[in-house]
C-alpha cells in the first residue's frame, strides 16, 4: 500500500466520522448513513490494499 493511499483512506474514514457525527447532532439520518458508508468504504479499501501487500 502506497503512503498516499493510506492518507486518502484515512482522510475518507475521518470524513465519514465527521459526517456521521454531524448527522447525529442535526438528527439527520441520511447524513449519518453517508458517514457510515464512507467509513466502510475506506475500511474495504484498506483491507484490499493489505491483501495486495501480503502477496508481494
mmCIF file of C-alpha atoms in Angstrom:
data_model
loop_
_atom_site.group_PDB
_atom_site.id
_atom_site.type_symbol
_atom_site.label_atom_id
_atom_site.label_comp_id
_atom_site.label_asym_id
_atom_site.label_seq_id
_atom_site.Cartn_x
_atom_site.Cartn_y
_atom_site.Cartn_z
ATOM 1 C CA UNK A 1 0.000 0.000 0.000
ATOM 2 C CA UNK A 2 1.408 3.322 -1.005
ATOM 3 C CA UNK A 3 1.732 6.081 1.520
ATOM 4 C CA UNK A 4 -0.613 8.296 -0.490
ATOM 5 C CA UNK A 5 -3.266 5.539 -0.476
ATOM 6 C CA UNK A 6 -3.015 5.303 3.291
ATOM 7 C CA UNK A 7 -3.515 9.053 3.604
ATOM 8 C CA UNK A 8 -6.524 9.013 1.257
ATOM 9 C CA UNK A 9 -8.134 6.118 3.125
ATOM 10 C CA UNK A 10 -7.546 7.773 6.485
ATOM 11 C CA UNK A 11 -8.967 11.050 5.188
ATOM 12 C CA UNK A 12 -12.048 9.258 3.867
ATOM 13 C CA UNK A 13 -12.501 7.467 7.194
ATOM 14 C CA UNK A 14 -12.182 10.711 9.162
ATOM 15 C CA UNK A 15 -14.543 12.476 6.786
ATOM 16 C CA UNK A 16 -17.053 9.699 7.300
ATOM 17 C CA UNK A 17 -16.759 10.008 11.053
ATOM 18 C CA UNK A 18 -17.316 13.755 10.798
ATOM 19 C CA UNK A 19 -20.391 13.253 8.599
ATOM 20 C CA UNK A 20 -21.772 10.669 10.988
ATOM 21 C CA UNK A 21 -21.232 12.977 13.970
ATOM 22 C CA UNK A 22 -22.827 15.902 12.155
ATOM 23 C CA UNK A 23 -25.778 13.710 11.276
ATOM 24 C CA UNK A 24 -26.215 12.732 14.911
ATOM 25 C CA UNK A 25 -26.050 16.343 16.100
ATOM 26 C CA UNK A 26 -28.543 17.560 13.498
ATOM 27 C CA UNK A 27 -30.693 14.420 13.745
ATOM 28 C CA UNK A 28 -30.132 13.813 10.029
ATOM 29 C CA UNK A 29 -30.283 10.060 9.453
ATOM 30 C CA UNK A 30 -29.244 10.374 5.803
ATOM 31 C CA UNK A 31 -26.043 12.220 6.693
ATOM 32 C CA UNK A 32 -25.320 9.668 9.404
ATOM 33 C CA UNK A 33 -25.745 6.830 6.914
ATOM 34 C CA UNK A 34 -23.486 8.561 4.373
ATOM 35 C CA UNK A 35 -20.808 8.929 7.030
ATOM 36 C CA UNK A 36 -21.048 5.270 7.975
ATOM 37 C CA UNK A 37 -20.883 4.283 4.293
ATOM 38 C CA UNK A 38 -17.753 6.400 3.804
ATOM 39 C CA UNK A 39 -16.113 4.673 6.764
ATOM 40 C CA UNK A 40 -16.989 1.220 5.455
ATOM 41 C CA UNK A 41 -15.664 2.092 2.003
ATOM 42 C CA UNK A 42 -12.375 3.320 3.482
ATOM 43 C CA UNK A 43 -12.030 0.144 5.527
ATOM 44 C CA UNK A 44 -12.727 -2.069 2.492
ATOM 45 C CA UNK A 45 -10.044 -0.225 0.522
ATOM 46 C CA UNK A 46 -7.623 -0.613 3.414
ATOM 47 C CA UNK A 47 -8.242 -4.371 3.624
ATOM 48 C CA UNK A 48 -7.845 -4.721 -0.144
ATOM 49 C CA UNK A 49 -4.529 -2.907 -0.071
ATOM 50 C CA UNK A 50 -3.339 -5.056 2.845
ATOM 51 C CA UNK A 51 -4.179 -8.207 0.891
ATOM 52 C CA UNK A 52 -2.247 -6.908 -2.113
ATOM 53 C CA UNK A 53 0.721 -6.126 0.122
ATOM 54 C CA UNK A 54 0.634 -9.612 1.629
ATOM 55 C CA UNK A 55 1.085 -11.198 -1.812
ATOM 56 C CA UNK A 56 4.047 -9.053 -2.863
#
